[in-house]
mmCIF file of C-alpha atoms in Angstrom:
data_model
loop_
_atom_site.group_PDB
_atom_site.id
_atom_site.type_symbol
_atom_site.label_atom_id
_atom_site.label_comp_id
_atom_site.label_asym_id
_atom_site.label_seq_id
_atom_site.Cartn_x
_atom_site.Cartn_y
_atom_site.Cartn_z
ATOM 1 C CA UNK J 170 0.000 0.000 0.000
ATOM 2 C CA UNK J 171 1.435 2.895 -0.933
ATOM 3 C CA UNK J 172 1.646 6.414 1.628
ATOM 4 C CA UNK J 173 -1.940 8.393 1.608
ATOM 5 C CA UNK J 174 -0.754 11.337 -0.166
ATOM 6 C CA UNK J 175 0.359 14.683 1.768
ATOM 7 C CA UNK J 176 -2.485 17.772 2.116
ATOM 8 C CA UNK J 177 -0.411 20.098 0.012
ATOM 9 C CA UNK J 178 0.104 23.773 0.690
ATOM 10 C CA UNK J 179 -1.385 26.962 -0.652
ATOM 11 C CA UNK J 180 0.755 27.487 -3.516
ATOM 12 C CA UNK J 181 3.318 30.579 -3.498
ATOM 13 C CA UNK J 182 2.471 34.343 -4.846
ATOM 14 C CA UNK J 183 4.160 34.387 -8.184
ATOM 15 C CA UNK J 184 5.274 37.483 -9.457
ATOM 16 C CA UNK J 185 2.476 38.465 -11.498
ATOM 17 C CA UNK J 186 0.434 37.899 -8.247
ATOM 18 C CA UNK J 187 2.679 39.925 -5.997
ATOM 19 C CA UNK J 188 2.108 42.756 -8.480
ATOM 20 C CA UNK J 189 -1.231 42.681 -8.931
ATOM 21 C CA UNK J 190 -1.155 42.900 -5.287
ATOM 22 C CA UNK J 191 0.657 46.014 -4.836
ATOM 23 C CA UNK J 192 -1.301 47.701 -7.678
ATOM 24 C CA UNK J 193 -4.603 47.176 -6.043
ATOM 25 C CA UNK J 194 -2.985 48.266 -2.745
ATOM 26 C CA UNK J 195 -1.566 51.265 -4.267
ATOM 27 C CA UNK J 196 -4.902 52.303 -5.251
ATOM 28 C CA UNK J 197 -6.185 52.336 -1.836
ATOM 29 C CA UNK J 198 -6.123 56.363 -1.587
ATOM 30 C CA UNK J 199 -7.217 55.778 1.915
ATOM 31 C CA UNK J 200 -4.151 53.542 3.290
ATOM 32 C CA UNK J 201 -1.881 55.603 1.353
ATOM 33 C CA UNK J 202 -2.834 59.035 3.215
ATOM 34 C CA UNK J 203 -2.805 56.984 6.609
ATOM 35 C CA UNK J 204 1.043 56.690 6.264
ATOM 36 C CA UNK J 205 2.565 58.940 8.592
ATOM 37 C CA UNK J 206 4.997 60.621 6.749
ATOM 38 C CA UNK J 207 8.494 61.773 7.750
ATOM 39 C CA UNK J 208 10.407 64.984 6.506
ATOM 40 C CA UNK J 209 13.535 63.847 6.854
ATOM 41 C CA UNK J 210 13.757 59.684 6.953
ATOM 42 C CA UNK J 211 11.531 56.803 5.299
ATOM 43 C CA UNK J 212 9.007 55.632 7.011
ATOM 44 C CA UNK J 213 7.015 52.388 6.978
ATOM 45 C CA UNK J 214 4.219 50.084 7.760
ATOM 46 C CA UNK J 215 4.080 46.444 7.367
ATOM 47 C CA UNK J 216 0.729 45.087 5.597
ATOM 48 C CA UNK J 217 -0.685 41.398 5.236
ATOM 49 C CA UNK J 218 0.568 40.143 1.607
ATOM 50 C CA UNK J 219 -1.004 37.138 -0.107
ATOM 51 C CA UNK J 220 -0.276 33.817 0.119
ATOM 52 C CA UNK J 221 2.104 34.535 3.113
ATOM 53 C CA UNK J 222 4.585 37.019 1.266
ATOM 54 C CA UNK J 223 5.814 39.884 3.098
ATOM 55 C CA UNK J 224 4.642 43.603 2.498
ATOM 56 C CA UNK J 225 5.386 46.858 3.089
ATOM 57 C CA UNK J 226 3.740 50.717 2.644
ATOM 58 C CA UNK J 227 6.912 52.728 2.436
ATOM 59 C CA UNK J 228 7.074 56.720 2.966
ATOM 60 C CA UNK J 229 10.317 58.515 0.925
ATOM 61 C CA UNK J 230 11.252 61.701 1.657
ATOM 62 C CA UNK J 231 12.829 64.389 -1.200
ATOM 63 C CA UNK J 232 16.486 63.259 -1.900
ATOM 64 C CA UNK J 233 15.905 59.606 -0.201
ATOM 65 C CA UNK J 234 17.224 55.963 -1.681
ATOM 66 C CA UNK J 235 17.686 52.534 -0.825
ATOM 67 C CA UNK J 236 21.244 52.401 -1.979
ATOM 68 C CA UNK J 237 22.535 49.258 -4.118
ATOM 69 C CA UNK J 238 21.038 46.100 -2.794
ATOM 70 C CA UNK J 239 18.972 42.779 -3.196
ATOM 71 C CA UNK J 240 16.455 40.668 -1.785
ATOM 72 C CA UNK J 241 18.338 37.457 -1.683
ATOM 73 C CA UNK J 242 16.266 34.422 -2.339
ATOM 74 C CA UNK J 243 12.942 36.496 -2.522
ATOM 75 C CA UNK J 244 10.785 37.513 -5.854
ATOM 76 C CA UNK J 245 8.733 40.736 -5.049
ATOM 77 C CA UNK J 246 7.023 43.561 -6.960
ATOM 78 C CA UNK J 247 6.529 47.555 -5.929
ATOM 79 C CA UNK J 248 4.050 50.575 -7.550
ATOM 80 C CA UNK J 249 4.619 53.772 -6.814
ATOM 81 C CA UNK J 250 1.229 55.092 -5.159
ATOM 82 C CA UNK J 251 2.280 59.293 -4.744
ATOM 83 C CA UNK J 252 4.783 61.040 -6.273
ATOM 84 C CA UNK J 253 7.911 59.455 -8.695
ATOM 85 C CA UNK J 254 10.690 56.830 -7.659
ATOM 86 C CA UNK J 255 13.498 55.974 -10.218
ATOM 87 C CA UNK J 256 14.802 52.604 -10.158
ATOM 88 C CA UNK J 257 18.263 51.466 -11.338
ATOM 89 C CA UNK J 258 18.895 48.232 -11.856
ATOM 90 C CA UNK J 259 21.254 45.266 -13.127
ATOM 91 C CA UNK J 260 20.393 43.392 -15.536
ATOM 92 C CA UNK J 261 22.632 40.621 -15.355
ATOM 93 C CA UNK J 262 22.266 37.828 -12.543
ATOM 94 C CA UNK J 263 25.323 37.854 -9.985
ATOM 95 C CA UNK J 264 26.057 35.436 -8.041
ATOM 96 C CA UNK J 265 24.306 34.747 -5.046
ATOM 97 C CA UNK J 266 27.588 33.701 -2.655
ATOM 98 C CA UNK J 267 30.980 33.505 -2.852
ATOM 99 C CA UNK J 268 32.372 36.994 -3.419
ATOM 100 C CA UNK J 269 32.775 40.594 -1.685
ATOM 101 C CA UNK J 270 33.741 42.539 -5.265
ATOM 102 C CA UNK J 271 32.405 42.452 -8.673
ATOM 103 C CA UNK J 272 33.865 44.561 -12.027
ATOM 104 C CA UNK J 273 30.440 44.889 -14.348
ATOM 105 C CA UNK J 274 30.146 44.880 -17.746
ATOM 106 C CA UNK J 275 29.376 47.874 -19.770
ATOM 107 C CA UNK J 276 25.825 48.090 -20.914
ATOM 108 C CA UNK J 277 23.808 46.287 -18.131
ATOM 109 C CA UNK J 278 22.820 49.188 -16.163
ATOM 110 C CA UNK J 279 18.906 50.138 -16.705
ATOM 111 C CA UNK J 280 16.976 53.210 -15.564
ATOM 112 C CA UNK J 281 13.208 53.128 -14.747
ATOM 113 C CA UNK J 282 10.836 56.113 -13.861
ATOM 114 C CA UNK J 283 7.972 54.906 -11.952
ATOM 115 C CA UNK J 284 5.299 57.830 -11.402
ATOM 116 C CA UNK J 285 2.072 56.912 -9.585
ATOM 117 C CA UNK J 286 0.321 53.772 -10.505
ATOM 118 C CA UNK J 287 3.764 52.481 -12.243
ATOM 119 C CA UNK J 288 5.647 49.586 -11.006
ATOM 120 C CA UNK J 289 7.040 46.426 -11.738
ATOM 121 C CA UNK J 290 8.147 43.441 -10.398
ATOM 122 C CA UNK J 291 11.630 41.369 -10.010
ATOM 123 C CA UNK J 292 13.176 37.847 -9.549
ATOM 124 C CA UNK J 293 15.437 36.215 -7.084
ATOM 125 C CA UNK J 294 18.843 38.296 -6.696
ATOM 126 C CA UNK J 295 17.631 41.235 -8.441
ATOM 127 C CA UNK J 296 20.228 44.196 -7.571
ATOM 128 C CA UNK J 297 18.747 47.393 -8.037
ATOM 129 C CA UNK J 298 18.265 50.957 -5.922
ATOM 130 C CA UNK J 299 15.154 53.185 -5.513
ATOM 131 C CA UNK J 300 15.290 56.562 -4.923
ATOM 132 C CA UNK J 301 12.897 59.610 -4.503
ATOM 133 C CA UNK J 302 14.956 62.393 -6.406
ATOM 134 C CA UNK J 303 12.390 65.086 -5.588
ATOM 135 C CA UNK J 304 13.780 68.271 -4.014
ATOM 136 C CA UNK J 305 9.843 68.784 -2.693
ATOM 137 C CA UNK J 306 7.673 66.387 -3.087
ATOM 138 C CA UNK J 307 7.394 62.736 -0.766
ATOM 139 C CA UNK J 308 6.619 59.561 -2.873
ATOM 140 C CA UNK J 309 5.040 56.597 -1.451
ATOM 141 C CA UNK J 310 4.821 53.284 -2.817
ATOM 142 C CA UNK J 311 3.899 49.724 -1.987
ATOM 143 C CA UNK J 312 6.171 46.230 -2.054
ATOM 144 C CA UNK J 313 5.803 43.107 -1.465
ATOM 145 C CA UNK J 314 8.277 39.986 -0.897
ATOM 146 C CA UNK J 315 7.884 36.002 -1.573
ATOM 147 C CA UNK J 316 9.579 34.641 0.920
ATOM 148 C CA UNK J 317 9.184 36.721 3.465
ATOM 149 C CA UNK J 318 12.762 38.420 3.065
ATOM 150 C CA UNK J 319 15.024 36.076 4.971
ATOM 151 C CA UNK J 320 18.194 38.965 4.507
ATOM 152 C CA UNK J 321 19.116 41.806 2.520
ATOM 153 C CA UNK J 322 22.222 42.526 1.056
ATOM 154 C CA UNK J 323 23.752 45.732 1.019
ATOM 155 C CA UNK J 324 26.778 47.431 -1.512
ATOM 156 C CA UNK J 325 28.475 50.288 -2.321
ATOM 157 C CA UNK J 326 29.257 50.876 -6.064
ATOM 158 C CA UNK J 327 32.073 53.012 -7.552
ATOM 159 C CA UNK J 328 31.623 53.144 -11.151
ATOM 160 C CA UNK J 329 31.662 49.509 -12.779
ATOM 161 C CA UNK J 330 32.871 48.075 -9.178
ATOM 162 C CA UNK J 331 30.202 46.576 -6.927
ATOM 163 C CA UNK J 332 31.367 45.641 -3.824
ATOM 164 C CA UNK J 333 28.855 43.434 -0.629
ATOM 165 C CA UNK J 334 28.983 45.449 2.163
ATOM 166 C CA UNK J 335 27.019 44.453 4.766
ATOM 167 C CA UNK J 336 24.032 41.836 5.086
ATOM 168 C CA UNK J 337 20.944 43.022 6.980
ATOM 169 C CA UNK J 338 18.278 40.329 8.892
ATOM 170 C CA UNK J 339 14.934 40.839 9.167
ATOM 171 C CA UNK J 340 15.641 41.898 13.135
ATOM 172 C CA UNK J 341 17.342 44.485 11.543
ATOM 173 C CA UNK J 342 13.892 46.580 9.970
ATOM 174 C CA UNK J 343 11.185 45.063 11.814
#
């Protein structure tokens, strides 16, 4: 007799999920004003994602980024809800372990504007930075994150050098 088959789980968000997600949440005009917003840092409130994934309704300042980093093992989308973000991004995959430098080719940098109700979504290891350039105006926008994020990885970049900095836990921003 062969094992009684296992009750299997809800299946994971999938990209396309996660994104219709945070568009839908980013059209919420009343959970966007409830964000308390903060003149001179990001702020941020966790939400409930679907199937399990991790979410966030983020606050950014004029002048504020992310810096260079990834989400490790997670996929994950984001839609800018108020204002503009910029994204830049790699577009080649880098390893996941195994080094603290990188030289990068020429031609695999890529610039996105993402004005209100514009977003996208992202693999595993994507490297990329967000940043509010605004000189007046706060942007707001909504992600979420499948897994839950089990680390971030931080790095500095100096031209075509990208270099791991630091790795942050989720003890870290929660």
């Amino acid at each position: 007799m062969s094992p009684s088959p296992s009750v299997s789980a809800v299946s994971a968000p999938t990209q396309a999920e996660l994104l219709d997600f945070v568009r839908r949440t980013a059209a919420d005009a009343e959970l966007i004003s409830s964000l308390p917003l903060d003149p001179e840092g990001r702020t941020w409130v966790r939400l409930e994602g679907p199937g399990g994934s991790e979410a966030w309704l983020i606050g950014w300042p004029p002048g504020t980024g992310t810096g260079w980093h990834d989400h490790a093992e997670s996929v994950g989308a984001f839609v800018t809800a108020a204002g503009e973000l910029k994204e830049n991004s790699l577009t080649a995959r880098l390893p996941a372990d195994g080094w603290k430098t990188l030289e990068l080719s020429e031609g695999i940098d890529r610039e996105r504007r993402l004005p209100a109700g514009k977003g996208r979504s992202f693999g595993q290891h994507h490297v990329h930075e967000v940043l509010n350039e605004s000189t007046a105006e706060h942007a707001i926008s909504v992600h979420a994150y499948y897994p839950p994020l089990p680390q971030i990885r931080r790095y500095s970049r100096t031209g075509q050098v990208l270099r791991l900095e630091h790795v942050e836990r989720p003890e870290d921003w929660q």
